[in-house]
XYZ file of C-alpha atoms in Angstrom:
780
model
C 26.150 52.272 13.220
C 29.704 51.013 13.515
C 29.455 52.396 17.412
C 26.423 50.527 17.994
C 27.822 47.423 16.468
C 31.021 48.027 18.557
C 28.857 48.090 21.526
C 26.904 44.980 20.702
C 29.899 42.743 19.929
C 31.669 44.095 22.803
C 28.572 42.770 24.745
C 28.813 39.471 23.430
C 32.442 39.131 23.909
C 31.847 40.237 27.700
C 29.003 37.708 28.283
C 30.603 35.111 26.143
C 29.747 32.387 28.502
C 25.939 33.733 28.890
C 25.844 32.973 24.946
C 27.271 29.576 25.363
C 24.862 28.751 28.036
C 21.810 29.888 25.914
C 22.847 28.026 22.799
C 23.491 24.964 25.010
C 20.103 25.071 25.929
C 18.577 25.726 22.582
C 20.606 22.877 21.038
C 18.431 20.287 23.001
C 14.877 21.044 21.100
C 16.638 21.706 18.006
C 18.468 18.243 17.938
C 14.856 16.462 19.280
C 13.051 18.186 16.352
C 15.727 17.631 13.725
C 15.542 13.895 14.251
C 11.806 14.167 13.803
C 12.328 15.335 10.095
C 11.318 12.346 7.616
C 11.921 11.387 4.300
C 10.125 10.727 1.046
C 11.947 10.864 -2.208
C 9.306 9.438 -4.501
C 8.723 11.406 -7.762
C 4.802 11.859 -6.356
C 6.044 14.624 -4.083
C 6.529 16.812 -7.030
C 2.911 16.903 -7.692
C 1.167 20.349 -6.938
C -2.099 19.184 -5.148
C -3.893 22.111 -6.454
C -3.277 21.167 -9.877
C -6.370 20.470 -12.315
C -5.155 17.561 -13.584
C -4.096 16.042 -9.868
C -7.526 16.890 -8.616
C -9.222 15.142 -11.664
C -6.854 12.169 -10.879
C -7.977 11.924 -7.301
C -11.449 12.246 -8.408
C -10.934 9.433 -10.922
C -9.166 7.252 -8.246
C -12.393 7.643 -5.887
C -14.563 5.538 -8.451
C -11.878 3.337 -9.885
C -9.682 2.642 -6.931
C -5.838 4.281 -7.004
C -2.815 2.475 -6.975
C 0.544 2.293 -8.433
C 1.280 -0.260 -11.459
C 3.982 -2.770 -11.595
C 5.130 -5.822 -13.234
C 6.790 -9.176 -12.168
C 8.415 -10.610 -15.250
C 9.396 -14.171 -15.456
C 11.862 -14.698 -18.285
C 12.086 -17.915 -19.823
C 12.810 -19.931 -23.098
C 9.339 -21.302 -22.747
C 7.189 -19.093 -20.624
C 4.183 -21.553 -20.344
C 6.150 -24.362 -19.821
C 4.707 -26.493 -16.557
C 7.806 -25.799 -14.162
C 7.059 -21.837 -15.053
C 3.211 -21.915 -14.462
C 3.906 -23.590 -10.906
C 6.224 -21.079 -9.887
C 3.962 -18.417 -11.003
C 1.040 -20.128 -9.131
C 3.052 -20.243 -6.121
C 3.969 -16.423 -6.380
C 0.328 -15.486 -6.857
C -1.082 -17.259 -4.209
C 1.317 -15.613 -2.065
C 0.667 -12.134 -3.499
C -3.262 -12.852 -2.773
C -2.301 -12.682 0.814
C -0.985 -9.249 0.775
C -3.632 -6.702 1.808
C -4.270 -3.437 -0.645
C -2.276 -5.514 -3.548
C -4.219 -6.728 -6.573
C -2.319 -9.321 -8.760
C -3.630 -10.411 -12.579
C -2.338 -12.379 -14.877
C -3.650 -14.690 -17.964
C -3.136 -17.729 -14.932
C -5.418 -15.998 -12.387
C -8.164 -15.211 -14.904
C -7.719 -19.106 -15.960
C -7.979 -19.854 -12.304
C -11.052 -17.884 -11.622
C -13.038 -19.799 -14.554
C -11.408 -23.019 -14.044
C -12.147 -23.606 -10.394
C -9.710 -26.184 -8.777
C -6.841 -25.679 -11.317
C -3.643 -27.108 -9.902
C -0.482 -26.434 -11.965
C 0.162 -30.108 -12.840
C 1.595 -31.225 -16.186
C -2.024 -31.863 -17.516
C -3.164 -28.498 -15.824
C -0.252 -26.439 -17.487
C -0.982 -28.116 -20.874
C -5.127 -26.868 -20.625
C -3.900 -23.664 -19.505
C -1.114 -23.281 -22.627
C -4.119 -23.959 -25.054
C -6.013 -21.418 -23.072
C -3.537 -18.830 -23.132
C -2.240 -19.228 -26.916
C -5.998 -19.607 -28.134
C -6.359 -15.608 -28.037
C -4.429 -12.459 -28.844
C -5.496 -11.104 -25.968
C -3.161 -11.629 -23.297
C -0.420 -11.144 -25.708
C -1.517 -7.684 -26.926
C -1.987 -6.398 -22.940
C 1.818 -7.829 -22.412
C 0.875 -10.584 -20.024
C 2.589 -13.487 -22.346
C 5.093 -13.178 -24.815
C 7.836 -15.231 -26.437
C 10.265 -15.255 -23.771
C 8.485 -13.991 -20.751
C 5.337 -14.463 -18.333
C 3.952 -11.482 -16.749
C 2.034 -10.826 -13.883
C 0.590 -7.202 -13.536
C 0.323 -6.016 -9.942
C -1.745 -2.632 -8.565
C -0.251 -1.613 -5.140
C -2.086 0.843 -2.934
C 0.356 2.635 -0.952
C 0.188 5.454 1.632
C 3.637 7.198 1.703
C 7.084 6.000 1.054
C 7.225 3.897 4.393
C 4.231 1.716 3.466
C 5.495 1.198 -0.126
C 8.815 -0.189 1.047
C 6.832 -2.568 3.481
C 4.517 -3.929 0.428
C 7.515 -4.337 -1.534
C 9.207 -6.338 1.210
C 6.045 -8.609 1.353
C 6.682 -8.801 -2.615
C 9.950 -9.852 -2.149
C 9.047 -12.394 0.436
C 6.609 -13.931 -1.898
C 8.984 -14.280 -4.710
C 11.690 -15.863 -2.053
C 11.017 -19.103 -2.261
C 10.645 -19.634 -6.230
C 14.161 -17.454 -6.552
C 15.667 -19.779 -4.288
C 14.703 -22.695 -6.770
C 14.051 -21.245 -10.599
C 14.162 -24.328 -12.163
C 13.061 -23.597 -15.884
C 12.619 -19.673 -15.076
C 15.769 -17.899 -16.040
C 15.117 -14.546 -13.913
C 12.178 -12.799 -12.333
C 12.251 -9.050 -12.985
C 10.370 -6.682 -10.770
C 9.704 -3.697 -13.138
C 7.442 -0.380 -12.665
C 6.536 2.837 -10.575
C 6.649 1.419 -7.001
C 10.043 0.024 -7.500
C 11.374 2.953 -9.212
C 10.304 4.915 -6.252
C 11.605 2.839 -3.780
C 15.110 2.938 -5.524
C 14.856 6.656 -5.611
C 13.886 6.669 -1.863
C 16.443 4.112 -0.438
C 19.316 5.455 -2.398
C 19.099 9.273 -1.081
C 18.639 7.724 2.492
C 22.329 7.744 2.358
C 22.744 11.605 1.643
C 24.685 11.525 5.180
C 27.611 10.529 3.386
C 27.656 13.860 1.907
C 28.024 15.419 4.666
C 30.658 13.405 6.197
C 32.580 14.163 3.241
C 32.196 17.928 3.858
C 33.071 17.581 7.139
C 36.286 15.906 6.306
C 36.715 18.777 3.659
C 36.198 21.614 6.442
C 38.837 19.952 8.662
C 41.219 19.607 6.168
C 40.720 23.273 4.865
C 40.763 24.547 8.199
C 43.838 23.121 9.453
C 45.734 24.132 6.551
C 44.756 27.597 6.489
C 44.719 28.451 10.006
C 46.609 25.753 11.690
C 44.936 25.587 14.981
C 43.453 23.198 16.877
C 40.905 25.601 18.648
C 40.219 27.321 15.537
C 38.804 23.985 14.007
C 36.424 23.490 17.374
C 34.983 26.692 16.944
C 34.368 26.073 13.183
C 32.913 22.741 14.219
C 30.696 23.413 16.943
C 29.299 26.738 15.183
C 28.470 24.494 12.219
C 26.790 21.839 14.040
C 24.535 24.648 15.758
C 23.714 25.794 12.582
C 22.641 22.470 11.123
C 20.753 21.359 14.267
C 18.522 24.642 14.500
C 17.897 24.309 10.891
C 16.491 21.133 10.786
C 15.197 21.684 13.919
C 12.950 24.512 12.044
C 12.114 21.973 9.478
C 11.046 19.335 12.136
C 9.111 22.098 13.863
C 6.962 22.866 11.019
C 6.386 19.303 10.224
C 8.777 19.247 6.880
C 9.427 16.254 4.818
C 12.606 15.942 2.931
C 12.513 14.757 -0.654
C 14.475 14.285 -3.571
C 15.772 17.771 -3.658
C 16.128 18.242 -0.082
C 20.077 17.410 0.360
C 20.919 20.699 -1.420
C 18.928 22.524 1.829
C 21.201 21.455 4.499
C 24.401 21.794 2.283
C 23.640 24.926 1.120
C 23.146 26.284 4.901
C 26.530 24.451 5.607
C 28.689 26.034 2.753
C 27.285 29.446 3.392
C 27.793 29.520 6.926
C 31.319 28.158 6.417
C 32.095 30.876 4.047
C 30.763 33.159 6.316
C 33.124 31.602 9.017
C 35.832 31.921 6.955
C 35.370 35.754 6.210
C 35.051 36.527 9.852
C 38.297 34.409 10.884
C 40.354 35.441 8.443
C 39.358 39.536 9.219
C 40.105 38.092 13.283
C 43.544 36.628 12.826
C 44.947 39.172 10.757
C 45.749 41.586 13.746
C 48.163 44.159 13.312
C 51.103 44.360 15.814
C 50.286 45.904 19.243
C 46.710 46.095 18.905
C 45.149 44.769 22.141
C 43.258 41.442 21.068
C 40.006 42.689 22.310
C 39.839 45.852 20.385
C 40.967 44.068 17.339
C 38.227 41.258 18.122
C 35.460 43.964 17.912
C 37.071 45.872 14.951
C 37.050 42.679 12.974
C 33.696 41.680 13.689
C 32.365 45.125 13.011
C 34.302 45.248 10.002
C 32.697 42.206 8.410
C 29.241 42.622 9.566
C 27.840 44.913 6.617
C 29.471 42.259 3.885
C 28.519 39.064 5.626
C 24.970 40.743 6.281
C 24.567 41.556 2.818
C 25.457 38.408 1.421
C 23.643 36.020 3.659
C 20.554 38.286 3.093
C 21.015 38.106 -0.631
C 21.453 34.362 -0.516
C 18.548 33.991 1.679
C 16.308 36.267 -0.233
C 17.318 34.494 -3.285
C 16.317 31.164 -2.216
C 13.244 32.761 -0.525
C 12.245 33.461 -4.496
C 11.915 29.946 -5.135
C 8.469 30.461 -3.175
C 6.875 31.478 -6.465
C 6.786 27.825 -7.418
C 3.720 25.639 -6.753
C 5.897 22.514 -6.519
C 5.820 22.108 -2.646
C 9.444 20.327 -2.728
C 11.020 23.548 -4.494
C 8.895 26.019 -2.224
C 9.908 23.900 1.136
C 13.421 24.524 -0.085
C 13.373 28.084 -0.567
C 11.747 28.498 2.980
C 14.100 26.184 4.638
C 17.115 27.524 2.848
C 16.232 31.351 3.827
C 15.159 30.258 7.377
C 18.400 28.478 8.028
C 20.458 31.398 6.586
C 19.064 33.628 8.968
C 19.422 31.266 11.857
C 23.213 31.034 10.668
C 23.599 34.662 10.463
C 22.506 34.971 14.261
C 24.813 32.099 15.332
C 27.903 33.124 13.218
C 28.134 36.841 14.912
C 26.943 35.791 18.307
C 27.942 32.201 18.866
C 31.169 32.191 16.809
C 32.487 35.137 18.565
C 32.109 34.076 21.836
C 33.732 30.104 21.086
C 36.756 32.634 19.711
C 37.015 34.277 22.602
C 36.650 31.052 25.205
C 38.897 28.897 23.202
C 41.210 31.664 22.612
C 42.033 31.051 18.823
C 45.192 32.743 17.946
C 45.738 35.116 15.407
C 48.589 35.969 13.144
C 50.879 37.521 15.896
C 50.589 34.333 17.585
C 50.665 31.906 14.729
C 51.328 32.251 11.185
C 48.343 31.376 8.864
C 48.584 29.947 5.519
C 48.567 31.852 1.868
C 51.349 34.211 2.856
C 52.246 33.912 -1.295
C 49.144 35.283 -1.722
C 50.407 38.871 -0.570
C 52.634 38.801 -3.815
C 49.867 37.496 -5.853
C 48.024 40.442 -4.825
C 50.708 42.743 -5.653
C 51.074 41.183 -9.222
C 47.383 40.562 -10.200
C 46.550 44.671 -10.693
C 48.972 44.765 -13.482
C 48.265 41.705 -15.009
C 44.588 42.279 -15.271
C 45.059 46.137 -16.642
C 47.747 44.819 -19.783
C 45.187 42.045 -20.607
C 42.313 43.891 -19.725
C 40.514 43.984 -23.226
C 41.354 40.236 -23.606
C 40.206 39.105 -20.601
C 36.957 40.757 -21.083
C 36.424 39.970 -24.588
C 37.159 36.534 -23.844
C 34.913 36.030 -21.040
C 32.029 37.792 -22.972
C 32.551 35.393 -25.765
C 32.130 32.467 -23.514
C 29.128 33.979 -21.760
C 27.426 34.182 -25.384
C 28.617 30.824 -25.788
C 26.595 29.406 -22.723
C 23.649 31.387 -23.505
C 23.477 29.413 -26.913
C 23.807 26.169 -25.224
C 20.932 27.161 -22.968
C 18.754 28.908 -25.235
C 19.720 27.543 -28.504
C 20.632 28.854 -31.990
C 17.958 28.875 -34.460
C 18.636 26.533 -37.100
C 21.808 25.307 -35.138
C 21.309 24.188 -31.705
C 18.015 23.092 -30.170
C 17.432 24.729 -26.748
C 17.980 22.661 -23.711
C 14.967 20.547 -22.434
C 14.232 19.312 -19.034
C 14.518 15.469 -18.721
C 11.096 14.527 -17.044
C 11.615 10.277 -17.062
C 11.970 9.212 -13.901
C 14.000 6.143 -14.836
C 16.553 8.426 -16.147
C 17.158 9.711 -12.475
C 18.435 6.053 -11.860
C 21.983 5.049 -12.146
C 22.850 3.316 -15.197
C 24.610 0.671 -13.319
C 21.498 -0.498 -11.168
C 20.015 -3.820 -11.858
C 16.561 -1.842 -11.914
C 17.746 0.758 -14.719
C 19.196 -2.541 -16.724
C 16.389 -4.496 -16.751
C 13.885 -1.616 -17.477
C 16.113 -0.741 -20.426
C 16.574 -4.283 -21.790
C 13.226 -5.235 -21.323
C 11.323 -2.568 -22.453
C 11.441 -3.408 -26.107
C 9.729 -6.686 -25.122
C 6.623 -5.356 -23.345
C 3.971 -2.790 -24.230
C 5.471 -0.375 -21.645
C 5.358 0.943 -18.295
C 3.788 4.215 -18.502
C -0.069 3.813 -17.392
C -2.439 6.474 -18.398
C -6.093 6.270 -18.108
C -8.838 7.774 -20.316
C -11.645 8.703 -17.960
C -15.157 8.418 -19.811
C -18.344 9.980 -18.196
C -21.752 9.775 -18.966
C -25.372 9.465 -17.673
C -26.437 6.865 -15.386
C -26.710 3.614 -16.770
C -25.219 4.747 -20.061
C -22.289 2.348 -20.296
C -24.065 -0.628 -20.175
C -26.047 0.358 -23.211
C -25.226 -2.007 -26.412
C -24.642 0.957 -28.813
C -22.445 2.649 -25.992
C -20.560 -0.848 -25.586
C -19.924 -1.216 -29.303
C -18.391 2.421 -29.392
C -16.227 1.776 -26.518
C -14.804 -1.333 -28.106
C -14.074 0.697 -31.472
C -12.343 3.327 -29.497
C -10.555 0.789 -27.370
C -9.326 -0.876 -30.877
C -8.432 2.621 -32.459
C -6.054 3.271 -29.408
C -4.540 0.004 -29.418
C -3.930 0.509 -32.838
C -2.248 3.806 -32.676
C 1.770 3.498 -33.198
C 2.511 5.387 -29.896
C 0.574 2.878 -27.504
C 1.843 -0.280 -26.702
C -1.649 -1.737 -24.964
C -5.104 -0.402 -24.620
C -7.672 -2.283 -22.043
C -10.870 -1.331 -21.095
C -14.375 -2.907 -20.018
C -14.759 -4.353 -23.549
C -11.558 -6.342 -23.146
C -12.589 -7.821 -19.895
C -16.115 -8.608 -21.621
C -14.161 -10.396 -24.513
C -11.921 -12.527 -22.096
C -15.475 -13.657 -20.269
C -16.870 -14.556 -23.890
C -13.755 -16.255 -24.655
C -14.017 -18.356 -21.508
C -17.347 -19.086 -22.204
C -16.472 -20.751 -25.678
C -18.147 -17.908 -27.680
C -14.401 -16.515 -29.051
C -12.613 -13.829 -28.188
C -14.069 -11.032 -30.872
C -16.205 -8.298 -30.234
C -19.968 -9.262 -31.542
C -21.442 -7.457 -34.398
C -24.986 -9.124 -34.251
C -27.332 -6.796 -31.888
C -28.588 -9.701 -30.068
C -25.148 -10.550 -29.303
C -24.233 -7.120 -28.266
C -27.616 -6.896 -26.036
C -26.206 -10.431 -24.495
C -22.990 -8.757 -23.607
C -24.423 -5.427 -22.113
C -26.378 -7.667 -20.016
C -23.314 -9.612 -19.019
C -21.779 -6.551 -18.002
C -24.660 -5.558 -15.977
C -24.632 -9.082 -14.322
C -21.011 -9.506 -13.469
C -19.717 -5.863 -12.749
C -21.167 -6.113 -8.872
C -19.234 -9.306 -8.467
C -16.046 -9.148 -10.791
C -13.294 -7.071 -8.916
C -11.350 -7.008 -12.427
C -14.611 -5.771 -14.034
C -15.109 -3.087 -11.336
C -11.373 -1.281 -12.229
C -13.140 -0.419 -15.713
C -16.691 0.381 -14.821
C -18.676 1.930 -12.268
C -19.977 -0.826 -10.421
C -23.591 0.370 -9.355
C -24.526 3.720 -11.504
C -23.109 2.598 -14.732
C -22.111 6.013 -15.571
C -18.547 5.958 -16.095
C -15.853 3.894 -17.498
C -12.206 3.899 -18.070
C -9.435 2.938 -20.644
C -6.133 1.890 -19.640
C -3.598 2.876 -21.672
C -0.191 1.422 -21.621
C 2.791 3.099 -23.419
C 6.517 3.307 -23.482
C 5.849 7.265 -23.199
C 8.079 9.160 -20.611
C 8.857 12.497 -21.561
C 6.007 15.176 -21.202
C 6.375 16.396 -24.982
C 5.093 12.470 -25.919
C 2.048 12.710 -23.373
C 1.095 15.830 -25.096
C 1.312 13.689 -28.301
C -0.809 10.838 -26.409
C -3.458 13.352 -25.183
C -3.780 14.676 -29.174
C -4.036 11.158 -30.007
C -6.678 10.147 -27.205
C -8.780 13.126 -28.302
C -8.306 12.632 -32.292
C -9.459 8.989 -32.247
C -12.347 9.941 -29.794
C -13.679 12.427 -32.398
C -13.308 9.947 -35.013
C -15.178 7.197 -33.327
C -18.142 9.366 -32.114
C -18.094 10.154 -35.970
C -19.137 6.509 -36.605
C -20.664 5.624 -33.250
C -23.016 8.524 -32.389
C -24.401 6.996 -29.023
C -20.939 8.196 -27.908
C -21.887 11.888 -28.377
C -23.250 12.274 -24.967
C -20.197 10.985 -23.225
C -17.074 13.051 -22.613
C -13.433 12.271 -21.953
C -10.427 13.517 -19.918
C -6.770 11.764 -19.937
C -5.743 11.336 -15.967
C -3.321 9.308 -14.451
C 0.115 9.847 -12.249
C 2.632 9.037 -14.796
C 1.815 11.841 -17.086
C 1.574 14.227 -13.954
C 5.028 13.431 -13.312
C 6.150 14.344 -16.581
C 3.839 17.920 -16.413
C 5.120 18.496 -12.929
C 9.046 18.247 -13.809
C 8.234 20.286 -17.165
C 6.468 22.980 -15.060
C 9.947 23.331 -13.095
C 11.112 25.340 -15.971
C 9.032 28.552 -16.035
C 8.937 28.147 -11.873
C 12.383 28.625 -11.901
C 12.810 31.239 -14.544
C 10.649 33.422 -12.473
C 12.501 32.625 -9.232
C 15.708 32.904 -10.922
C 14.691 36.423 -12.333
C 13.257 37.733 -9.028
C 16.809 36.545 -7.297
C 18.478 38.790 -9.942
C 16.360 41.797 -8.885
C 16.290 40.883 -5.187
C 20.213 40.603 -5.149
C 20.775 43.785 -7.278
C 18.334 45.841 -4.699
C 20.832 44.147 -1.843
C 23.628 45.763 -3.933
C 21.763 49.132 -4.322
C 21.526 49.337 -0.668
C 25.215 48.461 -0.163
C 27.314 50.265 -2.686
C 26.630 53.794 -3.595
C 28.466 53.197 -7.028
C 26.116 52.559 -10.232
C 29.044 50.527 -11.862
C 29.770 48.830 -8.389
C 25.962 47.320 -8.570
C 26.137 46.461 -12.156
C 29.430 44.963 -12.127
C 28.895 42.747 -9.059
C 26.682 40.364 -11.209
C 29.502 39.647 -13.470
C 31.360 37.051 -12.110
C 28.249 34.712 -11.301
C 26.185 35.472 -14.292
C 29.442 34.476 -16.425
C 29.760 31.203 -14.530
C 26.164 30.031 -14.617
C 26.380 30.616 -18.514
C 29.480 28.814 -19.142
C 28.341 26.159 -16.605
C 25.373 25.340 -19.294
C 28.185 25.178 -22.006
C 29.882 22.725 -19.681
C 26.501 20.777 -19.527
C 26.068 20.865 -23.268
C 29.667 19.710 -23.887
C 29.547 17.224 -21.402
C 25.944 15.956 -22.632
C 24.246 16.455 -19.360
C 20.753 17.758 -19.452
C 18.402 19.956 -17.595
C 16.311 17.768 -14.381
C 14.926 18.063 -11.101
C 18.486 19.065 -9.785
C 20.455 20.485 -12.252
C 17.682 22.918 -13.196
C 18.136 24.486 -9.435
C 21.890 25.334 -10.422
C 21.374 28.663 -11.509
C 19.509 29.891 -8.660
C 21.896 28.305 -6.078
C 24.979 29.560 -7.651
C 23.588 32.798 -8.140
C 22.455 32.922 -4.420
C 25.915 31.791 -3.160
C 28.498 33.256 -5.500
C 27.280 36.795 -4.654
C 29.045 36.537 -1.375
C 32.317 37.212 -3.145
C 31.350 39.649 -5.169
C 29.878 41.619 -2.098
C 33.299 41.309 -0.177
C 35.223 42.070 -2.935
C 33.239 45.558 -3.849
C 32.692 46.345 -0.350
C 36.558 46.478 0.385
C 37.016 47.932 -2.815
C 35.098 50.778 -2.195
C 37.282 51.142 1.088
C 40.536 51.336 -0.861
C 38.889 53.763 -3.644
C 37.738 56.509 -0.980
C 41.204 57.964 -1.097
C 43.059 55.818 -3.468
C 43.382 54.978 -7.015
C 42.202 51.614 -8.762
C 45.465 49.837 -8.446
C 45.677 50.536 -4.794
C 42.041 49.758 -4.150
C 42.350 46.580 -5.979
C 45.807 45.293 -3.767
C 43.326 46.558 -0.761
C 40.730 44.283 -1.602
C 42.954 41.249 -2.525
C 45.048 41.736 0.736
C 41.913 42.210 3.165
C 39.372 39.800 1.357
C 41.397 38.005 -1.186
C 42.493 34.979 0.791
C 39.148 34.457 2.428
C 37.246 34.839 -0.768
C 39.684 31.813 -2.333
C 39.118 29.629 0.442
C 35.439 30.202 0.566
C 34.910 29.450 -3.173
C 36.946 26.392 -2.131
C 34.534 25.608 0.686
C 31.463 26.376 -1.412
C 32.809 24.130 -4.376
C 34.204 21.282 -2.402
C 30.785 21.176 -0.435
C 29.065 20.590 -3.263
C 31.504 18.331 -4.807
C 30.846 16.164 -2.169
C 27.577 15.389 -3.988
C 29.614 13.271 -6.551
C 29.354 10.338 -4.191
C 25.586 9.856 -5.064
C 24.533 7.029 -7.281
C 21.773 9.033 -8.580
C 22.707 11.202 -11.694
C 21.003 14.366 -11.349
C 22.597 14.667 -7.763
C 25.892 14.186 -8.812
C 25.644 16.182 -11.674
C 24.273 18.780 -9.927
C 27.212 19.065 -7.211
C 29.781 18.354 -10.107
C 28.332 21.500 -11.836
C 27.689 23.755 -8.683
C 31.539 23.106 -8.049
C 32.456 23.989 -11.713
C 30.586 27.101 -11.708
C 31.902 28.485 -8.445
C 35.493 27.838 -9.661
C 34.405 30.010 -12.629
C 33.275 32.781 -10.546
C 36.368 32.672 -8.609
C 38.281 33.009 -11.998
C 36.114 35.817 -12.960
C 36.341 37.449 -9.702
C 40.256 37.555 -10.081
C 40.581 38.508 -13.585
C 37.431 39.571 -15.546
C 36.096 41.788 -12.830
C 39.601 44.026 -12.364
C 39.827 44.012 -16.177
C 36.386 45.516 -16.508
C 37.117 48.242 -13.442
C 40.548 49.140 -15.290
C 38.299 49.673 -18.486
C 34.984 51.705 -16.865
C 37.289 53.694 -14.506
C 39.705 54.397 -17.227
C 42.752 54.905 -14.793
C 46.392 53.369 -15.463
C 48.835 51.749 -12.694
C 51.573 53.279 -11.313
C 54.827 51.806 -12.265
C 56.814 52.704 -9.380
C 54.022 52.096 -6.942
C 53.650 48.721 -8.523
C 57.309 48.057 -8.285
C 57.365 49.023 -4.285
C 54.532 46.899 -3.767
C 55.944 43.831 -5.419
C 58.866 44.476 -3.373
C 57.260 44.936 -0.067
C 55.317 41.655 -0.916
C 58.402 39.659 -1.445
C 59.927 41.145 1.991
C 57.102 40.177 3.427
C 56.885 36.839 2.604
C 60.686 36.140 3.794
C 60.234 37.847 7.045
C 56.939 36.335 8.263
C 53.625 38.099 9.042
C 52.737 41.209 7.468
C 52.212 44.584 8.899
C 48.896 46.098 9.487
C 46.384 46.433 6.881
C 43.241 48.409 7.308
């Protein structure tokens, strides 16, 4: 195999200009396709389109219409003052001009009933009497002690359409916001504003890659001290990024809220691979021809680099077990991107090294010379403290497992955060508004109860009375802020006609209400939102709550079913009807919750696949098992850090285990590959020194690249993204510490050898001499 590889790399270096020309040609379509990649960071992208609840919600929307619910809150000391009502009226008239947008408020109801209404002092006084003469609007959250609310339903078709609609809303508010008068502030609340915020903040993700680029430049110049080496790195990474993103564009992919991890994972893995290759290249023994050494270095690093990239790629491909499209996409994109990077790193990069004549250590001394003394000292240190190191790492791992899975009676298992609002920066105005105003309003979470029956059943008097009783039961539930149904609209119609706002109990009055329903439903758009217009076979109850987490929605569904059973027992006419809870808000929580079993499965599959890769690369069963130790230790202790820092699992941090395992295993593969080289004819001590001298410096700098790359996410405004970056960096550093301490200590214990004091002294003396005299001698 080595002979075949040597012939291949000799061909690449000999035909280096052909290689550069081929990549120059491929770069043009790759860049074009990469530029076509779109972005949509809304939470809707996490929904699985085959999920039964999603299918039911879409069927529901075909009957009652679709849309995202929002509120415009006019905050004022007296929300019904004429100056406030005049400004609300102006805004509502502008909103009515926006297509696919419906605005409803107490004022819009009054305006439809009182044709010719003008917001004069007399008109505002009459409206005040109307709005305060019933508790219907207060219970719906449309009127409060210090606010007046306008409910909005926006039909959107994708991220760009949402942004355009919100821009039109801003334009409608602009005139009033320029002259607020008695209005203290106008607040924008609800799902479309949250989705737009998440979308806009993540469109600045390119900043992360600028930081990573600066980090690569500084590290490269510090380590290799060569402008040509830096140029070879940057060109190779640019081609890796262009071709990886080009594949996404070719397949019509759309970037989502978790997508910045895709190019960053590809870049850090590619950069680490280049560090391994170039570090071996610059380590040229004196007297060895450059071309011969170049081929030898590539052949020597081909197996460990290939195994590490394969393990990482297949580990991410394990995410394809997920039904959630962005997670599935992430797995495929990273896997394909890494395969492309593998090809590029072993073809384009060697050609660039040759064309640019990147120097070796015989021509220019590289940084890290003191590492040789460290390599001579570390085996003795890890032998002396082997038991203490192994036991302390085991204890920390157990504590990390307890932080993740919980301890019965002491610590609850880590739970996943599913509230999209918590994905926003606490410093943002929208986040502060939602958290401050939420106690004042019934809520922002909208759930629908879909009621289905036979043709014409919804206009039967007994059914209407039963639906009213059910609406009242839901509204009085402690977990519900407001419940609005067809009977709510009929009560408003009765109130407008002077018959009062209560649901009638007299059979004749109920018959009259049923007749009103049949008469109004064909021409009243607001009523059509709650009753099927022609067949009258379906109805819906909109339930507004402060519910955000998945567990709360489970409790809400239990309440929905319980109140229905109790109402059916009192109103037998409802027995022939069925109900189903639908809506995008509970779906968002459900999808985020479903990330847990999905990613547990993918993580377990990643472990199996990486272990299988070790099985092919390493002959030693001990090596196969122990190569997993540093990464598993880093992952478990990272969960302990999460618990101590108060960081929860969310749509980004839940991906860390798979990400860290897939990328940090590179170090262990290189460690054990060269440890086996040194172990063939030597002792444990000699094999450890050989490993550290050949691969230790590269492991150190590759880990710094991994940690620094993901730490660039610390610039993110969204908590899940910067938490992901911080925790990933912590995990990589922990893995590095384990590579250089726990791993050698465990090897000393399992292989039952002792260091040779005389050989150790000679090694330390040789390292000190080498550090004083300059470049080291040959290392195989």
